[in-house]
Short mmCIF file of C-alpha atoms in Angstrom, two decimals:
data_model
loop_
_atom_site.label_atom_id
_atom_site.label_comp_id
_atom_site.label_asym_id
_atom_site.label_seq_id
_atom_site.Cartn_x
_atom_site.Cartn_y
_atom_site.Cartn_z
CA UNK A 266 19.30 -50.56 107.34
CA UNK A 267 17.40 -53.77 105.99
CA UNK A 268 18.50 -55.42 103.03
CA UNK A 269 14.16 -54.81 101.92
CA UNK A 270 14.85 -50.75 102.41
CA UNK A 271 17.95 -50.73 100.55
CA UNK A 272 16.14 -52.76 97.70
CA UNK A 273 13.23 -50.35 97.95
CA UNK A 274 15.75 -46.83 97.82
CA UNK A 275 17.29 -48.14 95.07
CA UNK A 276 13.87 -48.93 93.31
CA UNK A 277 13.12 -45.36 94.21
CA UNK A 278 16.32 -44.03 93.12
CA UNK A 279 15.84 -45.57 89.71
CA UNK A 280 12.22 -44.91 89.42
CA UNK A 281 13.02 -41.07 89.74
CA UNK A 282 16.29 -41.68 87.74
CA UNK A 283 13.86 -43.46 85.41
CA UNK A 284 10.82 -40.64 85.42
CA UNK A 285 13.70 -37.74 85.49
CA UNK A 286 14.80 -39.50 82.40
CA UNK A 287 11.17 -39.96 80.41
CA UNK A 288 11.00 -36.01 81.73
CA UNK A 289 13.88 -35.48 79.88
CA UNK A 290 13.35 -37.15 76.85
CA UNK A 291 9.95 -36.04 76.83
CA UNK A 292 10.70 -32.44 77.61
CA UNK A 293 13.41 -32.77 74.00
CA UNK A 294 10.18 -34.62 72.12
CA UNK A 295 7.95 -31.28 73.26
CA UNK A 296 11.01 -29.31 72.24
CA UNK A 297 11.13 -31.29 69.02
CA UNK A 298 7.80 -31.01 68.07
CA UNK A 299 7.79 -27.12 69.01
CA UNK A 300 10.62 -26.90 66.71
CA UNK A 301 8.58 -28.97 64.09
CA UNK A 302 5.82 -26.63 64.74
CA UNK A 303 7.72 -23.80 64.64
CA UNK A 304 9.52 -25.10 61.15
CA UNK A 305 6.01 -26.13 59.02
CA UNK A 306 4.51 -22.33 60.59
CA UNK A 307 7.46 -20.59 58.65
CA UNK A 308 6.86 -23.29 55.65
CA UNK A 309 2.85 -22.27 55.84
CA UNK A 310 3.79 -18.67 56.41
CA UNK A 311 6.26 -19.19 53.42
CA UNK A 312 3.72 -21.07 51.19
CA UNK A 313 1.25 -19.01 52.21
CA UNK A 314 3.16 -16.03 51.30
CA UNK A 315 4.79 -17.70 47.78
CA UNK A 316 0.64 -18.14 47.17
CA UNK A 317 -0.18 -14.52 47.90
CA UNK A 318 2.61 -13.90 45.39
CA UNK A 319 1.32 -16.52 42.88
CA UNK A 320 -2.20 -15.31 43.01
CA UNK A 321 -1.03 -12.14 42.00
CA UNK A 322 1.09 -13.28 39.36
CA UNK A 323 -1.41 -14.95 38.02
CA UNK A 324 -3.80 -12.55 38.16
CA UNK A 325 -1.27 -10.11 36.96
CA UNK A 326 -0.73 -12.08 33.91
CA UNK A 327 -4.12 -12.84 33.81
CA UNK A 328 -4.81 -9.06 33.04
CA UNK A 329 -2.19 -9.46 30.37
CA UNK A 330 -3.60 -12.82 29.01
CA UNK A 331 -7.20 -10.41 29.03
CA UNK A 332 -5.44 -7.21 27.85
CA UNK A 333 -3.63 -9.41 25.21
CA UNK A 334 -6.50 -11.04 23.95
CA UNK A 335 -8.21 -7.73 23.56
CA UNK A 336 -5.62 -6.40 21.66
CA UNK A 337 -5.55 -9.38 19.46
CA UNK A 338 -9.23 -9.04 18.99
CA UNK A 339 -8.60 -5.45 17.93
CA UNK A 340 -5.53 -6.35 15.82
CA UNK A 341 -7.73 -8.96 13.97
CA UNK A 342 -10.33 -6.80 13.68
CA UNK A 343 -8.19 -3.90 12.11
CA UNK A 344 -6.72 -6.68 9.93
CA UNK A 345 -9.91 -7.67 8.95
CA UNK A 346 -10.96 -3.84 7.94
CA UNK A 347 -7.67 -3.44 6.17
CA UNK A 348 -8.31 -7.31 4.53
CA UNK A 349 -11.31 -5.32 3.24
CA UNK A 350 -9.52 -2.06 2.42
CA UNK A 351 -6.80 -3.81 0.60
CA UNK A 352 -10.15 -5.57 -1.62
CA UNK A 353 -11.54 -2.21 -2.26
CA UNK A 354 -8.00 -0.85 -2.88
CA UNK A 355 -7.18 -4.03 -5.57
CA UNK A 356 -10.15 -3.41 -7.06
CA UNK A 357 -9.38 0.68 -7.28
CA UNK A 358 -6.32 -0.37 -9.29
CA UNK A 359 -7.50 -2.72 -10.96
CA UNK A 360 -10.39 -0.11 -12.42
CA UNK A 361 -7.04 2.71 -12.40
CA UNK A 362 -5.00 0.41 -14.45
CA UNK A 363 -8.02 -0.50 -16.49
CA UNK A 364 -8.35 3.60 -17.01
CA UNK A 365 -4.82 4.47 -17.83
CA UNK A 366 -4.29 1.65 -20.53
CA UNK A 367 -7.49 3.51 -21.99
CA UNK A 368 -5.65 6.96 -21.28
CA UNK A 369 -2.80 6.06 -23.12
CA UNK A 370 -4.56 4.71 -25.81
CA UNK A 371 -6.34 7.96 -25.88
CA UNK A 372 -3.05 10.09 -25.51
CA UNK A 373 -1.07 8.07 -28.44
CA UNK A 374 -4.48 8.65 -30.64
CA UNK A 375 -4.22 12.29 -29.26
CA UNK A 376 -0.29 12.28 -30.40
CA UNK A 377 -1.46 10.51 -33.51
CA UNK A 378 -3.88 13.45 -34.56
CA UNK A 379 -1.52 16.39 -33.14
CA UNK A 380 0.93 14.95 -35.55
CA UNK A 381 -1.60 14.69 -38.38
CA UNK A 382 -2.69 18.27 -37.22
CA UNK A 383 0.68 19.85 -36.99
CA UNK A 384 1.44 18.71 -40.52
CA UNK A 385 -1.79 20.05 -41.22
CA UNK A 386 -0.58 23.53 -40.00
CA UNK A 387 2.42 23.21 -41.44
CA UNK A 388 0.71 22.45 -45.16
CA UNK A 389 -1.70 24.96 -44.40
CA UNK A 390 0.95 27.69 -43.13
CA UNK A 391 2.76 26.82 -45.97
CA UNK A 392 -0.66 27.16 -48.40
CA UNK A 393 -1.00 30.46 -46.47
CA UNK A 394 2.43 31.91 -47.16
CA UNK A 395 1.44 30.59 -50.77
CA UNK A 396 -1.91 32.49 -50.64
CA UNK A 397 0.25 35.21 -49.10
CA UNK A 398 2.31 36.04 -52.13
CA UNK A 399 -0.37 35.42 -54.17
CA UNK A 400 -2.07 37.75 -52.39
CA UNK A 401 0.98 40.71 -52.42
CA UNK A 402 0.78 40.07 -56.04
CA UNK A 403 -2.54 40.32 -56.71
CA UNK A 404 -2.74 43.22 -54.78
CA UNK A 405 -0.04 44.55 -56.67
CA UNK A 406 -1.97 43.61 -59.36
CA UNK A 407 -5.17 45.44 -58.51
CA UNK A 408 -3.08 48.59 -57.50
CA UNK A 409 -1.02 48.01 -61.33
CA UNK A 410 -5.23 47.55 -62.89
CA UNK A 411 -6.23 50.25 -60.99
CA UNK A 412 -3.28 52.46 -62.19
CA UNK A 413 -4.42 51.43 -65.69
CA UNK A 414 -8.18 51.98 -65.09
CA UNK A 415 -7.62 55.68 -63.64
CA UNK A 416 -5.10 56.28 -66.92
CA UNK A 417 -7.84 54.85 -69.15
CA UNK A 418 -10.74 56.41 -67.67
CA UNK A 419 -8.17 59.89 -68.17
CA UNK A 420 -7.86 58.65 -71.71
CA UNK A 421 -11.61 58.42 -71.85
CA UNK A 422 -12.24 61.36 -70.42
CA UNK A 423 -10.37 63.07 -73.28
CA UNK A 424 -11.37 60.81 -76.40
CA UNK A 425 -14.81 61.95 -75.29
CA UNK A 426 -14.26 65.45 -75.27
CA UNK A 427 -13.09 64.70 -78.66
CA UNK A 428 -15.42 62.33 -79.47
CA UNK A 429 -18.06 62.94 -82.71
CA UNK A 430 -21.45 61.72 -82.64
CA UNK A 431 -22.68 58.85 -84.55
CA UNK A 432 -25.47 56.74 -85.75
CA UNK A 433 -26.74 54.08 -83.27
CA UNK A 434 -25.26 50.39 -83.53
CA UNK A 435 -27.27 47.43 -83.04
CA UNK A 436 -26.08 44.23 -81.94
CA UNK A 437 -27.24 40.78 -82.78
CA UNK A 438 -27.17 37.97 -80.10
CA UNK A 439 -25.81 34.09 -81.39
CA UNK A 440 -28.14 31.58 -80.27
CA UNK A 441 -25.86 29.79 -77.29
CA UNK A 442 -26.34 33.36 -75.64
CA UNK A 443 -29.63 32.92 -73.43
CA UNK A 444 -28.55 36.55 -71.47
CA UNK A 445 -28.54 38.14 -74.46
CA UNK A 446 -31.70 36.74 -75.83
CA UNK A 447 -33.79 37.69 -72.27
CA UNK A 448 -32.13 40.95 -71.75
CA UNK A 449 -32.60 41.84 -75.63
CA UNK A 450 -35.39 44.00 -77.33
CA UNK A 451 -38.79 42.99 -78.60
CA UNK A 452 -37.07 42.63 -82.05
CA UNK A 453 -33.99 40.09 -80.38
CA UNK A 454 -31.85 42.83 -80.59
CA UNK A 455 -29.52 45.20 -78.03
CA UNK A 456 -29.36 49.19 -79.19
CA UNK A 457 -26.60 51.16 -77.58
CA UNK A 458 -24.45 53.97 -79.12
CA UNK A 459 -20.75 54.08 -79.80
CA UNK A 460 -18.83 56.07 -77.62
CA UNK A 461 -15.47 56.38 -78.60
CA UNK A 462 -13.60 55.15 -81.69
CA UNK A 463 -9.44 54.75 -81.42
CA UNK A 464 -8.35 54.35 -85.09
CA UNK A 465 -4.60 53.84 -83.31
CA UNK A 466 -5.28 50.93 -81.94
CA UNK A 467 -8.73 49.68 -84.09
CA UNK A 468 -11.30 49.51 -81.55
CA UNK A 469 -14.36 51.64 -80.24
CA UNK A 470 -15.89 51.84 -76.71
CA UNK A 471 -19.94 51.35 -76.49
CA UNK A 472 -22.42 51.75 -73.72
CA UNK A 473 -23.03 48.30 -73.56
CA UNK A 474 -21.58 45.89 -72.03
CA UNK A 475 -21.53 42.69 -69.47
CA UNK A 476 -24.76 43.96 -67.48
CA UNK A 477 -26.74 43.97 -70.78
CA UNK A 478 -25.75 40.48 -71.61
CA UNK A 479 -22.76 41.20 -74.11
CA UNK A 480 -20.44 37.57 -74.18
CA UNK A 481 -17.38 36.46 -76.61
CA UNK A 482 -18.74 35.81 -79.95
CA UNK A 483 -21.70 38.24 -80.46
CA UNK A 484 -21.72 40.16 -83.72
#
């Protein structure tokens, strides 16, 4: 062999050693980059996925952030109604107090008179049981008069049987006795007739009396 072929074989020999060697290296580059690829796909798929999840999240808590707001809106609004409420309600006792200071002004008046009243019924039950006795004793009284009227008129009865007949009297009115003086005769004078005459006791009964205008002190 020439010294020219041997130079060219091992030009060969390194130019394959040389390409086999770029293959390789080139072959671990596409292997890296695969890999690479292969790595940011998960990442993507990953981030893509973590995205997914944070989309709902947030639009998960985005229904909350919306449902919460609405419920504040409604909790403000109630607390605005009751705001009002509690007004209406301050002003209710204010107007209740207002009444029941009145009330109890009215009641201790009302106490006030049913003490003034009780007394009352006790000085008037009192005045009654008063009135009461003097009642039994006029009564017993009356029944006592009456006793004495039925005896009398008895007495009458039989002083007339035994009565006389005698001359008329006539009876002169004073001048203080305007009755007398209207009810008396053309002359100013009343005419009755004695009735009975009781010499035990000095007096005599006459058919005139208060209705004809007899008073104290006519002669």
């Amino acid at each position: 062999m020439s010294k020219i072929f041997k130079i060219v074989l091992i030009l060969l020999i390194v130019a394959s050693m040389t390409s086999a060697v770029l293959a390789v290296f080139a072959y671990i580059g596409k292997e890296r980059e695969y890999m690479k690829r292969l790595l940011l796909e998960d990442k993507l798929a990953a981030t893509l996925k973590d995205k997914r999840r944070l989309e709902k999240e947030i639009d998960v808590n985005k229904k909350a952030k919306e449902e919460a707001e609405r419920r504040v809106k409604e909790i403000e609004t109630k607390a605005e109604k009751l705001s009002l409420q509690m007004g209406k309600e301050k002003d209710k006792t204010k107007v209740l107090l207002l009444n029941l200071a009145s009330r109890k002004e009215e009641v201790i008046k009302l106490k006030d008179n049913l003490d003034k009243e009780e007394k009352e019924k006790l000085a008037i039950s009192k005045k009654l049981e008063e009135l009461q006795i003097d009642y039994d004793t006029a009564r017993r009284n009356i029944t006592k008069l009456k006793s004495e009227k039925i005896r009398l008129e008895k007495d009458l009865s039989q002083l007339k049987e035994s009565s006389v007949k005698l001359d008329k009297i006539v009876v002169k009115p004073t001048q203080t006795t305007a009755v007398s003086e209207t009810l008396a005769s053309p002359k100013g004078l009343l005419r009755g007739r004695v009735l009975v005459v009781n010499r035990d006791y000095s007096f005599i009964v006459v058919d005139l009396g208060k209705n004809d205008g007899i008073k104290k002190g006519i002669v």
